[in-house]
mmCIF file of C-alpha atoms and ligand atoms in Angstrom:
data_model
loop_
_atom_site.group_PDB
_atom_site.id
_atom_site.type_symbol
_atom_site.label_atom_id
_atom_site.label_comp_id
_atom_site.label_asym_id
_atom_site.label_seq_id
_atom_site.Cartn_x
_atom_site.Cartn_y
_atom_site.Cartn_z
ATOM 1 C CA MET V 1161 -221.065 -32.026 -54.725
ATOM 2 C CA SER V 1162 -218.721 -33.021 -51.952
ATOM 3 C CA SER V 1163 -220.441 -36.360 -51.303
ATOM 4 C CA LEU V 1164 -218.865 -37.745 -54.475
ATOM 5 C CA ALA V 1165 -215.307 -36.863 -53.508
ATOM 6 C CA ASN V 1166 -213.052 -39.940 -53.775
ATOM 7 C CA LYS V 1167 -215.972 -42.245 -54.569
ATOM 8 C CA HIS V 1168 -215.232 -45.089 -56.977
ATOM 9 C CA ILE V 1169 -218.013 -45.322 -59.523
ATOM 10 C CA VAL V 1170 -218.310 -48.006 -62.171
ATOM 11 C CA LEU V 1171 -220.299 -46.431 -64.983
ATOM 12 C CA GLY V 1172 -221.984 -49.041 -67.181
ATOM 13 C CA ILE V 1173 -223.228 -47.940 -70.591
ATOM 14 C CA THR V 1174 -225.720 -50.048 -72.543
ATOM 15 C CA GLY V 1175 -227.021 -49.737 -76.103
ATOM 16 C CA GLY V 1176 -229.256 -46.724 -76.598
ATOM 17 C CA VAL V 1177 -229.132 -43.306 -78.247
ATOM 18 C CA ALA V 1178 -228.814 -41.706 -74.805
ATOM 19 C CA ALA V 1179 -225.336 -43.287 -74.557
ATOM 20 C CA TYR V 1180 -223.911 -39.985 -75.818
ATOM 21 C CA LYS V 1181 -225.088 -38.342 -72.587
ATOM 22 C CA ALA V 1182 -222.922 -40.756 -70.608
ATOM 23 C CA ALA V 1183 -219.885 -38.857 -71.891
ATOM 24 C CA GLU V 1184 -221.058 -35.685 -70.158
ATOM 25 C CA LEU V 1185 -221.955 -37.670 -67.037
ATOM 26 C CA VAL V 1186 -218.377 -38.975 -66.777
ATOM 27 C CA ARG V 1187 -217.074 -35.439 -67.009
ATOM 28 C CA LEU V 1188 -219.435 -34.212 -64.288
ATOM 29 C CA LEU V 1189 -218.673 -37.148 -61.962
ATOM 30 C CA ILE V 1190 -214.950 -36.534 -62.290
ATOM 31 C CA LYS V 1191 -215.396 -32.808 -61.733
ATOM 32 C CA ALA V 1192 -217.277 -33.671 -58.530
ATOM 33 C CA GLY V 1193 -214.259 -35.634 -57.308
ATOM 34 C CA ALA V 1194 -215.273 -39.202 -58.197
ATOM 35 C CA GLU V 1195 -213.087 -41.793 -59.877
ATOM 36 C CA VAL V 1196 -214.899 -43.359 -62.815
ATOM 37 C CA GLN V 1197 -214.301 -46.749 -64.406
ATOM 38 C CA VAL V 1198 -216.333 -47.208 -67.576
ATOM 39 C CA ALA V 1199 -217.658 -50.563 -68.787
ATOM 40 C CA MET V 1200 -219.621 -50.759 -72.039
ATOM 41 C CA THR V 1201 -221.796 -53.381 -73.668
ATOM 42 C CA GLU V 1202 -221.421 -54.234 -77.326
ATOM 43 C CA GLY V 1203 -224.619 -52.300 -78.047
ATOM 44 C CA ALA V 1204 -223.256 -49.197 -76.331
ATOM 45 C CA GLN V 1205 -220.247 -49.217 -78.661
ATOM 46 C CA GLN V 1206 -222.626 -48.824 -81.636
ATOM 47 C CA PHE V 1207 -223.583 -45.421 -80.221
ATOM 48 C CA ILE V 1208 -220.404 -44.041 -78.648
ATOM 49 C CA THR V 1209 -216.788 -45.131 -78.853
ATOM 50 C CA THR V 1210 -214.541 -46.485 -76.108
ATOM 51 C CA VAL V 1211 -211.992 -43.867 -77.217
ATOM 52 C CA THR V 1212 -214.276 -41.039 -76.100
ATOM 53 C CA MET V 1213 -215.020 -42.699 -72.784
ATOM 54 C CA GLN V 1214 -211.366 -43.529 -72.149
ATOM 55 C CA ALA V 1215 -210.309 -39.953 -72.880
ATOM 56 C CA LEU V 1216 -212.918 -38.557 -70.494
ATOM 57 C CA SER V 1217 -212.474 -41.065 -67.673
ATOM 58 C CA GLY V 1218 -208.694 -41.261 -67.966
ATOM 59 C CA LYS V 1219 -208.842 -45.079 -67.727
ATOM 60 C CA PRO V 1220 -209.058 -47.932 -70.222
ATOM 61 C CA VAL V 1221 -212.669 -48.924 -70.871
ATOM 62 C CA PHE V 1222 -213.718 -52.525 -70.243
ATOM 63 C CA THR V 1223 -215.990 -54.207 -72.736
ATOM 64 C CA SER V 1224 -215.421 -57.931 -72.463
ATOM 65 C CA MET V 1225 -215.399 -60.726 -69.912
ATOM 66 C CA TRP V 1226 -212.251 -61.974 -71.554
ATOM 67 C CA ASP V 1227 -210.300 -58.749 -71.165
ATOM 68 C CA GLY V 1228 -206.662 -59.495 -70.355
ATOM 69 C CA GLY V 1229 -206.069 -56.076 -68.711
ATOM 70 C CA VAL V 1230 -207.246 -57.186 -65.280
ATOM 71 C CA PRO V 1231 -204.473 -58.936 -63.298
ATOM 72 C CA ASN V 1232 -206.541 -61.898 -62.074
ATOM 73 C CA GLY V 1233 -208.291 -62.263 -65.438
ATOM 74 C CA MET V 1234 -211.690 -61.800 -63.790
ATOM 75 C CA PRO V 1235 -212.894 -58.288 -64.646
ATOM 76 C CA HIS V 1236 -216.471 -59.105 -63.610
ATOM 77 C CA ILE V 1237 -215.260 -59.552 -60.010
ATOM 78 C CA GLU V 1238 -212.306 -57.179 -59.992
ATOM 79 C CA LEU V 1239 -214.039 -54.083 -61.408
ATOM 80 C CA SER V 1240 -216.760 -53.911 -58.775
ATOM 81 C CA ARG V 1241 -214.512 -54.944 -55.886
ATOM 82 C CA ASN V 1242 -213.508 -51.393 -54.932
ATOM 83 C CA ALA V 1243 -216.605 -49.710 -56.307
ATOM 84 C CA ASP V 1244 -218.802 -47.582 -54.063
ATOM 85 C CA ALA V 1245 -221.595 -47.947 -56.617
ATOM 86 C CA ILE V 1246 -222.360 -49.167 -60.102
ATOM 87 C CA VAL V 1247 -224.351 -46.684 -62.183
ATOM 88 C CA ILE V 1248 -225.893 -47.878 -65.454
ATOM 89 C CA ALA V 1249 -226.661 -44.918 -67.723
ATOM 90 C CA PRO V 1250 -228.350 -45.455 -70.053
ATOM 91 C CA ALA V 1251 -229.997 -48.711 -68.993
ATOM 92 C CA SER V 1252 -231.854 -50.230 -71.960
ATOM 93 C CA ALA V 1253 -235.103 -52.232 -71.589
ATOM 94 C CA ASP V 1254 -233.183 -55.355 -72.572
ATOM 95 C CA PHE V 1255 -230.487 -54.755 -69.972
ATOM 96 C CA MET V 1256 -233.105 -54.260 -67.249
ATOM 97 C CA ALA V 1257 -234.729 -57.567 -68.256
ATOM 98 C CA LYS V 1258 -231.315 -59.208 -68.006
ATOM 99 C CA LEU V 1259 -230.697 -57.733 -64.542
ATOM 100 C CA LEU V 1260 -234.064 -59.001 -63.396
ATOM 101 C CA HIS V 1261 -233.208 -62.565 -64.339
ATOM 102 C CA GLY V 1262 -229.687 -62.472 -62.942
ATOM 103 C CA ARG V 1263 -228.201 -63.112 -66.382
ATOM 104 C CA ALA V 1264 -224.427 -62.772 -66.705
ATOM 105 C CA ASP V 1265 -223.681 -63.319 -70.395
ATOM 106 C CA ASP V 1266 -221.616 -60.175 -70.909
ATOM 107 C CA LEU V 1267 -219.200 -58.170 -68.771
ATOM 108 C CA LEU V 1268 -221.666 -55.548 -67.548
ATOM 109 C CA SER V 1269 -224.435 -57.961 -66.534
ATOM 110 C CA ALA V 1270 -221.844 -60.219 -64.850
ATOM 111 C CA LEU V 1271 -220.445 -57.190 -63.017
ATOM 112 C CA CYS V 1272 -223.912 -56.327 -61.714
ATOM 113 C CA LEU V 1273 -224.565 -59.905 -60.618
ATOM 114 C CA ALA V 1274 -221.204 -60.204 -58.848
ATOM 115 C CA ARG V 1275 -221.361 -56.779 -57.181
ATOM 116 C CA ASP V 1276 -221.089 -56.044 -53.489
ATOM 117 C CA CYS V 1277 -222.187 -52.391 -53.751
ATOM 118 C CA PRO V 1278 -225.344 -50.404 -54.567
ATOM 119 C CA LEU V 1279 -226.651 -50.416 -58.133
ATOM 120 C CA LEU V 1280 -228.294 -47.314 -59.622
ATOM 121 C CA ILE V 1281 -229.846 -47.433 -63.060
ATOM 122 C CA ALA V 1282 -231.017 -44.679 -65.411
ATOM 123 C CA PRO V 1283 -233.515 -46.214 -67.847
ATOM 124 C CA ALA V 1284 -233.680 -44.832 -71.389
ATOM 125 C CA MET V 1285 -236.041 -46.172 -74.011
ATOM 126 C CA ASN V 1286 -238.914 -45.432 -76.355
ATOM 127 C CA LYS V 1287 -242.171 -44.694 -74.515
ATOM 128 C CA GLN V 1288 -243.947 -47.849 -75.756
ATOM 129 C CA MET V 1289 -241.057 -49.965 -74.499
ATOM 130 C CA TRP V 1290 -241.200 -48.159 -71.127
ATOM 131 C CA GLU V 1291 -244.975 -48.533 -70.835
ATOM 132 C CA ASN V 1292 -244.971 -52.189 -71.862
ATOM 133 C CA PRO V 1293 -246.263 -54.303 -68.953
ATOM 134 C CA ALA V 1294 -243.137 -56.449 -69.176
ATOM 135 C CA THR V 1295 -240.874 -53.429 -68.555
ATOM 136 C CA GLN V 1296 -243.137 -52.140 -65.790
ATOM 137 C CA ARG V 1297 -243.077 -55.567 -64.100
ATOM 138 C CA ASN V 1298 -239.296 -55.546 -64.368
ATOM 139 C CA VAL V 1299 -239.019 -52.040 -62.899
ATOM 140 C CA ALA V 1300 -241.200 -52.987 -59.904
ATOM 141 C CA GLN V 1301 -239.156 -56.124 -59.247
ATOM 142 C CA LEU V 1302 -235.805 -54.347 -59.657
ATOM 143 C CA ILE V 1303 -236.910 -51.777 -57.062
ATOM 144 C CA ARG V 1304 -237.923 -54.638 -54.730
ATOM 145 C CA ASP V 1305 -234.461 -56.113 -55.328
ATOM 146 C CA GLY V 1306 -232.970 -52.892 -53.877
ATOM 147 C CA ILE V 1307 -231.913 -51.285 -57.143
ATOM 148 C CA THR V 1308 -232.243 -47.484 -57.264
ATOM 149 C CA MET V 1309 -234.060 -46.040 -60.281
ATOM 150 C CA LEU V 1310 -232.839 -42.692 -61.573
ATOM 151 C CA GLY V 1311 -235.725 -41.465 -63.726
ATOM 152 C CA PRO V 1312 -236.702 -41.813 -66.497
ATOM 153 C CA ASP V 1313 -238.034 -38.448 -67.516
ATOM 154 C CA SER V 1314 -240.762 -37.572 -69.929
ATOM 155 C CA GLY V 1315 -240.277 -35.435 -73.038
ATOM 156 C CA ASP V 1316 -239.135 -35.558 -76.668
ATOM 157 C CA GLN V 1317 -237.595 -38.847 -77.719
ATOM 158 C CA ALA V 1318 -235.013 -39.669 -80.370
ATOM 159 C CA CYS V 1319 -237.657 -41.761 -82.215
ATOM 160 C CA GLY V 1320 -239.740 -38.609 -82.728
ATOM 161 C CA GLU V 1321 -242.356 -39.452 -80.115
ATOM 162 C CA THR V 1322 -243.023 -37.641 -76.870
ATOM 163 C CA GLY V 1323 -243.507 -39.423 -73.587
ATOM 164 C CA MET V 1324 -241.978 -41.251 -70.667
ATOM 165 C CA GLY V 1325 -238.665 -43.013 -71.177
ATOM 166 C CA ARG V 1326 -236.108 -40.236 -71.789
ATOM 167 C CA MET V 1327 -232.952 -40.630 -69.773
ATOM 168 C CA LEU V 1328 -232.466 -37.919 -67.136
ATOM 169 C CA GLU V 1329 -230.070 -35.182 -68.213
ATOM 170 C CA PRO V 1330 -226.470 -35.661 -66.975
ATOM 171 C CA GLU V 1331 -226.760 -32.753 -64.479
ATOM 172 C CA ASP V 1332 -229.892 -34.338 -62.967
ATOM 173 C CA LEU V 1333 -228.210 -37.739 -62.796
ATOM 174 C CA LEU V 1334 -225.283 -36.145 -60.993
ATOM 175 C CA THR V 1335 -227.653 -34.516 -58.477
ATOM 176 C CA HIS V 1336 -229.328 -37.895 -57.791
ATOM 177 C CA ILE V 1337 -226.052 -39.799 -57.489
ATOM 178 C CA ASN V 1338 -224.617 -37.141 -55.178
ATOM 179 C CA SER V 1339 -227.789 -37.255 -53.094
ATOM 180 C CA PHE V 1340 -227.499 -41.060 -52.878
ATOM 181 C CA PHE V 1341 -224.095 -40.696 -51.210
ATOM 182 C CA THR V 1342 -224.972 -37.842 -48.862
ATOM 183 C CA PRO V 1343 -225.366 -38.887 -45.194
ATOM 184 C CA LYS V 1344 -228.992 -38.402 -44.196
ATOM 185 C CA LEU V 1345 -228.254 -36.015 -41.314
ATOM 186 C CA LEU V 1346 -231.615 -34.266 -41.661
ATOM 187 C CA ASN V 1347 -233.740 -37.318 -42.323
ATOM 188 C CA GLY V 1348 -237.436 -36.561 -41.947
ATOM 189 C CA LYS V 1349 -236.838 -32.929 -40.925
ATOM 190 C CA ARG V 1350 -239.208 -30.374 -42.406
ATOM 191 C CA ILE V 1351 -237.355 -27.280 -43.625
ATOM 192 C CA LEU V 1352 -238.781 -24.020 -44.933
ATOM 193 C CA ILE V 1353 -236.337 -21.870 -46.904
ATOM 194 C CA THR V 1354 -236.741 -18.410 -48.442
ATOM 195 C CA ALA V 1355 -234.452 -17.558 -51.361
ATOM 196 C CA GLY V 1356 -233.805 -14.979 -54.053
ATOM 197 C CA ALA V 1357 -234.607 -11.319 -54.411
ATOM 198 C CA THR V 1358 -237.996 -9.718 -53.844
ATOM 199 C CA GLN V 1359 -239.344 -7.257 -56.406
ATOM 200 C CA GLU V 1360 -241.414 -4.358 -55.095
ATOM 201 C CA ALA V 1361 -243.668 -2.858 -57.748
ATOM 202 C CA ILE V 1362 -243.475 0.892 -58.323
ATOM 203 C CA ASP V 1363 -246.028 0.697 -61.122
ATOM 204 C CA PRO V 1364 -247.097 -2.072 -63.570
ATOM 205 C CA VAL V 1365 -243.751 -2.038 -65.392
ATOM 206 C CA ARG V 1366 -241.142 -0.964 -62.813
ATOM 207 C CA VAL V 1367 -239.814 -2.675 -59.720
ATOM 208 C CA ILE V 1368 -237.284 -2.120 -56.957
ATOM 209 C CA THR V 1369 -235.153 -5.186 -56.421
ATOM 210 C CA ASN V 1370 -231.628 -6.199 -55.398
ATOM 211 C CA LEU V 1371 -228.695 -8.220 -56.734
ATOM 212 C CA SER V 1372 -229.443 -11.507 -54.948
ATOM 213 C CA SER V 1373 -229.242 -14.391 -57.448
ATOM 214 C CA GLY V 1374 -230.886 -17.000 -55.208
ATOM 215 C CA LYS V 1375 -227.862 -19.323 -55.660
ATOM 216 C CA MET V 1376 -227.140 -19.673 -51.917
ATOM 217 C CA GLY V 1377 -230.772 -20.384 -51.003
ATOM 218 C CA LEU V 1378 -231.219 -22.893 -53.823
ATOM 219 C CA ALA V 1379 -227.948 -24.625 -52.911
ATOM 220 C CA LEU V 1380 -229.218 -24.954 -49.327
ATOM 221 C CA ALA V 1381 -232.556 -26.331 -50.544
ATOM 222 C CA GLN V 1382 -230.853 -29.006 -52.689
ATOM 223 C CA ALA V 1383 -228.317 -29.899 -49.985
ATOM 224 C CA ALA V 1384 -231.148 -30.258 -47.450
ATOM 225 C CA VAL V 1385 -232.985 -32.644 -49.802
ATOM 226 C CA ASP V 1386 -229.756 -34.613 -50.237
ATOM 227 C CA MET V 1387 -229.567 -34.938 -46.436
ATOM 228 C CA GLY V 1388 -233.066 -36.415 -46.312
ATOM 229 C CA ALA V 1389 -235.128 -33.316 -45.451
ATOM 230 C CA ASP V 1390 -238.572 -32.423 -46.739
ATOM 231 C CA VAL V 1391 -238.021 -28.944 -48.179
ATOM 232 C CA THR V 1392 -240.445 -26.139 -48.964
ATOM 233 C CA LEU V 1393 -238.791 -23.364 -50.944
ATOM 234 C CA VAL V 1394 -240.428 -19.933 -51.018
ATOM 235 C CA HIS V 1395 -238.607 -17.977 -53.683
ATOM 236 C CA GLY V 1396 -238.555 -14.516 -55.173
ATOM 237 C CA LYS V 1397 -236.599 -13.776 -58.359
ATOM 238 C CA VAL V 1398 -233.843 -16.339 -58.920
ATOM 239 C CA GLU V 1399 -231.250 -16.569 -61.694
ATOM 240 C CA ILE V 1400 -230.807 -20.349 -61.853
ATOM 241 C CA PRO V 1401 -233.243 -23.277 -62.288
ATOM 242 C CA LEU V 1402 -235.185 -24.356 -59.194
ATOM 243 C CA PRO V 1403 -234.452 -27.771 -57.662
ATOM 244 C CA HIS V 1404 -236.862 -30.568 -58.706
ATOM 245 C CA SER V 1405 -237.226 -32.348 -55.382
ATOM 246 C CA THR V 1406 -238.441 -29.394 -53.329
ATOM 247 C CA ARG V 1407 -241.929 -27.912 -52.937
ATOM 248 C CA ASN V 1408 -241.421 -24.611 -54.765
ATOM 249 C CA ILE V 1409 -243.689 -21.631 -54.139
ATOM 250 C CA SER V 1410 -243.178 -18.325 -55.917
ATOM 251 C CA ALA V 1411 -243.553 -15.173 -53.803
ATOM 252 C CA ILE V 1412 -242.382 -12.201 -55.751
ATOM 253 C CA ASP V 1413 -242.682 -9.310 -53.265
ATOM 254 C CA ALA V 1414 -241.962 -8.929 -49.559
ATOM 255 C CA GLU V 1415 -245.619 -8.903 -48.538
ATOM 256 C CA THR V 1416 -246.424 -12.071 -50.520
ATOM 257 C CA MET V 1417 -243.308 -13.758 -49.156
ATOM 258 C CA TYR V 1418 -244.337 -12.858 -45.601
ATOM 259 C CA LYS V 1419 -247.850 -14.293 -46.084
ATOM 260 C CA THR V 1420 -246.573 -17.435 -47.844
ATOM 261 C CA VAL V 1421 -244.066 -18.172 -45.093
ATOM 262 C CA MET V 1422 -246.678 -17.656 -42.378
ATOM 263 C CA GLN V 1423 -249.040 -20.022 -44.230
ATOM 264 C CA HIS V 1424 -246.444 -22.789 -44.356
ATOM 265 C CA VAL V 1425 -244.451 -22.354 -41.158
ATOM 266 C CA ALA V 1426 -246.608 -24.532 -38.896
ATOM 267 C CA ASN V 1427 -244.990 -27.936 -38.210
ATOM 268 C CA GLN V 1428 -241.651 -26.926 -39.741
ATOM 269 C CA ASP V 1429 -238.570 -28.035 -37.824
ATOM 270 C CA ILE V 1430 -236.212 -25.497 -39.377
ATOM 271 C CA PHE V 1431 -236.654 -22.100 -41.044
ATOM 272 C CA ILE V 1432 -233.766 -20.658 -43.053
ATOM 273 C CA GLY V 1433 -234.204 -17.098 -44.303
ATOM 274 C CA VAL V 1434 -231.812 -16.655 -47.181
ATOM 275 C CA ALA V 1435 -233.984 -14.357 -49.297
ATOM 276 C CA ALA V 1436 -232.882 -10.771 -49.734
ATOM 277 C CA VAL V 1437 -236.220 -9.296 -48.704
ATOM 278 C CA ALA V 1438 -236.833 -5.623 -49.432
ATOM 279 C CA ASP V 1439 -236.798 -3.598 -46.231
ATOM 280 C CA TYR V 1440 -239.185 -1.034 -47.725
ATOM 281 C CA SER V 1441 -241.928 -1.099 -50.381
ATOM 282 C CA PRO V 1442 -243.490 1.809 -52.284
ATOM 283 C CA ALA V 1443 -246.307 3.200 -50.164
ATOM 284 C CA GLN V 1444 -248.480 3.942 -53.157
ATOM 285 C CA LYS V 1445 -249.802 1.188 -55.434
ATOM 286 C CA ASN V 1446 -249.726 2.774 -58.903
ATOM 287 C CA THR V 1447 -251.995 0.751 -61.159
ATOM 288 C CA GLN V 1448 -250.964 2.854 -64.209
ATOM 289 C CA LYS V 1449 -247.446 3.560 -65.460
ATOM 290 C CA ILE V 1450 -245.992 6.737 -63.906
ATOM 291 C CA LYS V 1451 -245.547 9.285 -66.673
ATOM 292 C CA LYS V 1452 -242.353 11.241 -67.132
ATOM 293 C CA SER V 1453 -242.889 14.969 -66.410
ATOM 294 C CA GLU V 1454 -241.096 16.666 -63.504
ATOM 295 C CA GLN V 1455 -237.290 16.916 -63.160
ATOM 296 C CA THR V 1456 -237.373 14.858 -59.974
ATOM 297 C CA LEU V 1457 -239.556 12.013 -58.812
ATOM 298 C CA SER V 1458 -240.196 11.237 -55.157
ATOM 299 C CA LEU V 1459 -241.534 7.966 -53.898
ATOM 300 C CA GLU V 1460 -242.651 7.219 -50.384
ATOM 301 C CA PHE V 1461 -241.844 3.868 -48.818
ATOM 302 C CA ASN V 1462 -243.316 1.834 -45.986
ATOM 303 C CA LYS V 1463 -241.178 -0.481 -43.883
ATOM 304 C CA ASN V 1464 -241.851 -4.177 -44.511
ATOM 305 C CA LYS V 1465 -242.457 -6.707 -41.778
ATOM 306 C CA ASP V 1466 -239.408 -8.782 -40.882
ATOM 307 C CA ILE V 1467 -240.282 -12.373 -41.810
ATOM 308 C CA ILE V 1468 -237.598 -14.201 -39.869
ATOM 309 C CA ALA V 1469 -237.968 -12.035 -36.751
ATOM 310 C CA ASP V 1470 -241.710 -12.754 -36.709
ATOM 311 C CA VAL V 1471 -241.175 -16.488 -37.291
ATOM 312 C CA ALA V 1472 -238.620 -16.611 -34.466
ATOM 313 C CA SER V 1473 -241.129 -14.861 -32.170
ATOM 314 C CA LEU V 1474 -243.894 -17.424 -32.749
ATOM 315 C CA PRO V 1475 -244.938 -19.311 -29.601
ATOM 316 C CA ASN V 1476 -243.347 -22.559 -30.756
ATOM 317 C CA PRO V 1477 -240.859 -21.460 -33.441
ATOM 318 C CA PRO V 1478 -238.854 -23.695 -35.741
ATOM 319 C CA PHE V 1479 -235.055 -23.568 -35.402
ATOM 320 C CA CYS V 1480 -234.414 -20.236 -37.182
ATOM 321 C CA VAL V 1481 -231.324 -19.506 -39.244
ATOM 322 C CA GLY V 1482 -230.777 -16.055 -40.724
ATOM 323 C CA PHE V 1483 -228.316 -14.673 -43.251
ATOM 324 C CA ALA V 1484 -226.612 -11.319 -42.850
ATOM 325 C CA ALA V 1485 -225.094 -9.691 -45.930
ATOM 326 C CA GLU V 1486 -223.023 -6.679 -44.934
ATOM 327 C CA SER V 1487 -220.548 -4.369 -46.634
ATOM 328 C CA GLU V 1488 -218.615 -3.456 -43.447
ATOM 329 C CA ASN V 1489 -218.282 -4.530 -39.768
ATOM 330 C CA LEU V 1490 -219.526 -7.952 -40.846
ATOM 331 C CA LEU V 1491 -219.351 -9.943 -37.627
ATOM 332 C CA GLN V 1492 -220.465 -7.093 -35.380
ATOM 333 C CA TYR V 1493 -223.560 -6.247 -37.474
ATOM 334 C CA ALA V 1494 -224.413 -9.914 -38.026
ATOM 335 C CA GLU V 1495 -224.279 -10.686 -34.303
ATOM 336 C CA GLN V 1496 -226.460 -7.635 -33.561
ATOM 337 C CA LYS V 1497 -229.027 -8.995 -36.043
ATOM 338 C CA ARG V 1498 -228.877 -12.468 -34.540
ATOM 339 C CA ILE V 1499 -229.665 -11.070 -31.091
ATOM 340 C CA ALA V 1500 -232.303 -8.578 -32.304
ATOM 341 C CA LYS V 1501 -234.149 -11.225 -34.360
ATOM 342 C CA LYS V 1502 -233.754 -13.919 -31.639
ATOM 343 C CA LEU V 1503 -231.992 -16.402 -33.931
ATOM 344 C CA PRO V 1504 -229.944 -19.325 -32.613
ATOM 345 C CA LEU V 1505 -227.758 -19.102 -35.737
ATOM 346 C CA ILE V 1506 -226.882 -16.482 -38.339
ATOM 347 C CA VAL V 1507 -224.679 -16.883 -41.404
ATOM 348 C CA ALA V 1508 -222.553 -13.789 -42.007
ATOM 349 C CA ASN V 1509 -221.201 -12.981 -45.454
ATOM 350 C CA MET V 1510 -219.849 -9.927 -47.245
ATOM 351 C CA ALA V 1511 -222.556 -8.673 -49.629
ATOM 352 C CA THR V 1512 -219.972 -7.617 -52.211
ATOM 353 C CA GLN V 1513 -218.456 -11.113 -52.285
ATOM 354 C CA ALA V 1514 -221.646 -13.183 -51.991
ATOM 355 C CA MET V 1515 -224.204 -11.466 -54.222
ATOM 356 C CA GLY V 1516 -224.506 -13.208 -57.577
ATOM 357 C CA SER V 1517 -221.287 -15.200 -57.331
ATOM 358 C CA ASP V 1518 -220.937 -19.007 -57.366
ATOM 359 C CA ASP V 1519 -218.651 -18.991 -54.328
ATOM 360 C CA ASN V 1520 -219.002 -17.699 -50.813
ATOM 361 C CA GLU V 1521 -216.992 -17.303 -47.631
ATOM 362 C CA VAL V 1522 -219.152 -17.264 -44.516
ATOM 363 C CA THR V 1523 -218.879 -17.170 -40.749
ATOM 364 C CA LEU V 1524 -221.481 -18.909 -38.608
ATOM 365 C CA LEU V 1525 -222.445 -17.072 -35.435
ATOM 366 C CA ASP V 1526 -224.254 -18.886 -32.648
ATOM 367 C CA ASP V 1527 -224.386 -18.817 -28.831
ATOM 368 C CA VAL V 1528 -220.983 -20.510 -28.685
ATOM 369 C CA GLY V 1529 -219.204 -17.980 -30.900
ATOM 370 C CA ALA V 1530 -217.917 -17.594 -34.443
ATOM 371 C CA HIS V 1531 -217.141 -20.509 -36.794
ATOM 372 C CA HIS V 1532 -215.361 -19.442 -39.956
ATOM 373 C CA LEU V 1533 -215.871 -21.590 -43.082
ATOM 374 C CA PRO V 1534 -213.442 -21.621 -46.016
ATOM 375 C CA ASN V 1535 -214.018 -19.723 -49.238
ATOM 376 C CA THR V 1536 -215.656 -22.374 -51.436
ATOM 377 C CA SER V 1537 -218.587 -23.028 -53.770
ATOM 378 C CA LYS V 1538 -222.074 -22.185 -52.526
ATOM 379 C CA THR V 1539 -222.925 -25.882 -52.924
ATOM 380 C CA GLU V 1540 -220.165 -26.839 -50.514
ATOM 381 C CA THR V 1541 -220.989 -23.934 -48.173
ATOM 382 C CA ALA V 1542 -224.623 -25.099 -48.103
ATOM 383 C CA SER V 1543 -223.637 -28.585 -47.045
ATOM 384 C CA LEU V 1544 -221.301 -27.243 -44.309
ATOM 385 C CA VAL V 1545 -223.988 -24.879 -42.975
ATOM 386 C CA LEU V 1546 -226.522 -27.735 -42.846
ATOM 387 C CA ARG V 1547 -224.047 -30.022 -41.059
ATOM 388 C CA HIS V 1548 -223.619 -27.299 -38.439
ATOM 389 C CA ILE V 1549 -227.417 -26.984 -38.109
ATOM 390 C CA ALA V 1550 -227.768 -30.781 -37.776
ATOM 391 C CA GLN V 1551 -225.129 -30.723 -35.031
ATOM 392 C CA MET V 1552 -226.872 -27.883 -33.172
ATOM 393 C CA LEU V 1553 -230.175 -29.752 -33.338
HETATM 394 O O1 C5P X 754 -232.037 -7.158 -41.379
HETATM 395 P P1 C5P X 754 -231.541 -7.849 -42.574
HETATM 396 O O2 C5P X 754 -232.438 -7.703 -43.768
HETATM 397 O O3 C5P X 754 -230.119 -7.558 -42.954
HETATM 398 O O4 C5P X 754 -231.525 -9.395 -42.139
HETATM 399 C C1 C5P X 754 -231.258 -10.429 -43.028
HETATM 400 C C2 C5P X 754 -231.971 -11.666 -42.598
HETATM 401 O O5 C5P X 754 -233.335 -11.380 -42.292
HETATM 402 C C3 C5P X 754 -232.033 -12.701 -43.683
HETATM 403 O O6 C5P X 754 -232.102 -13.958 -43.076
HETATM 404 C C4 C5P X 754 -233.337 -12.344 -44.392
HETATM 405 O O7 C5P X 754 -233.858 -13.432 -45.142
HETATM 406 C C5 C5P X 754 -234.200 -11.972 -43.232
HETATM 407 N N1 C5P X 754 -235.262 -10.959 -43.521
HETATM 408 C C6 C5P X 754 -236.573 -11.329 -43.437
HETATM 409 N N2 C5P X 754 -237.574 -10.390 -43.674
HETATM 410 C C7 C5P X 754 -237.248 -9.133 -43.976
HETATM 411 C C8 C5P X 754 -235.904 -8.746 -44.048
HETATM 412 C C9 C5P X 754 -234.921 -9.683 -43.831
HETATM 413 O O8 C5P X 754 -236.880 -12.484 -43.164
HETATM 414 N N3 C5P X 754 -238.225 -8.265 -44.193
#
């Protein structure tokens, strides 16, 4: 989430049940390195207290135009002066109508009118209110006015109904806000990524797999979206939720993953093979469960085709980036793989350190040499790897 580091965000909260989610959003923004100044409408204070928001943001919360805490006595100008963005979450139907008309009869609406920074709003309302032609007209005009809409989502609502109008969850809002601030270094690039572990069936109930969690591949997919790329994600077994803004295709075994990649590789600019693909698959397809009888069981395996090596050997290949997970001689083995598979770039990491963990420490190997990256989160590693790819391109 490095794009939010040192960003000044004014978080506006308006009156709606979803206001309680704004508390979690503040926490997440601060964890991602942002500084958060909260401003609340009177309605918002019916749902969540300024005390909570002050405790979480570490700053006094502003609620009134007539607040004496701002040195020049003009909070509506002062609060947005240093802001990199104003985020309204939740944004009620009434507040959106106010924004549309340029009203400035409370602190938050005045702040929005007087701003000199982007405005992002996360609508939250009952589905009838959302679907009302008046709201829909307002949404269309607010988008034309350059305001960024974050959601809403569809699902269960506090009023007991189900439909469109739910505010996005705080984690999703954070992803969108982070994406908003990420430089679009890969704008318009088409990227195909494989991620996760393959599972090779022994019989209908048993598989051979590995410890890959898919975290590195999914972090790369999200970071690529944030940088403006169009991402197709071919994934095996993964332990965390898939990103929303990528084209996700499940491919559970090595053979299916090979076929899926070959089906989608045409016209891709970049191919990143992060998946831990099984090198061998059981030679025999057992359609019935193998019964326990002998003291030992032998299985025969066939070698699988190497997806990335075959992609890199296509007549007009995308820019291919491989991953090498090793348990010894990391750089030597990784470089051998890079040469053997004809890859312009390979990311070397220790299997014992990388598999399943949230952090990673990698070295990038290309024609120029080795570039060591610090030990950091996979999210941060993903963004550094993609910056290096963007530079190479
Ligand atoms: O040879 P090794 O499996 O260690 O190479 C790892 C790299 O090759 C990774 O980028 C992985 O996604 C890719 N790979 C592949 N198809 C295979 C095996 C590995 O694309 N069958």
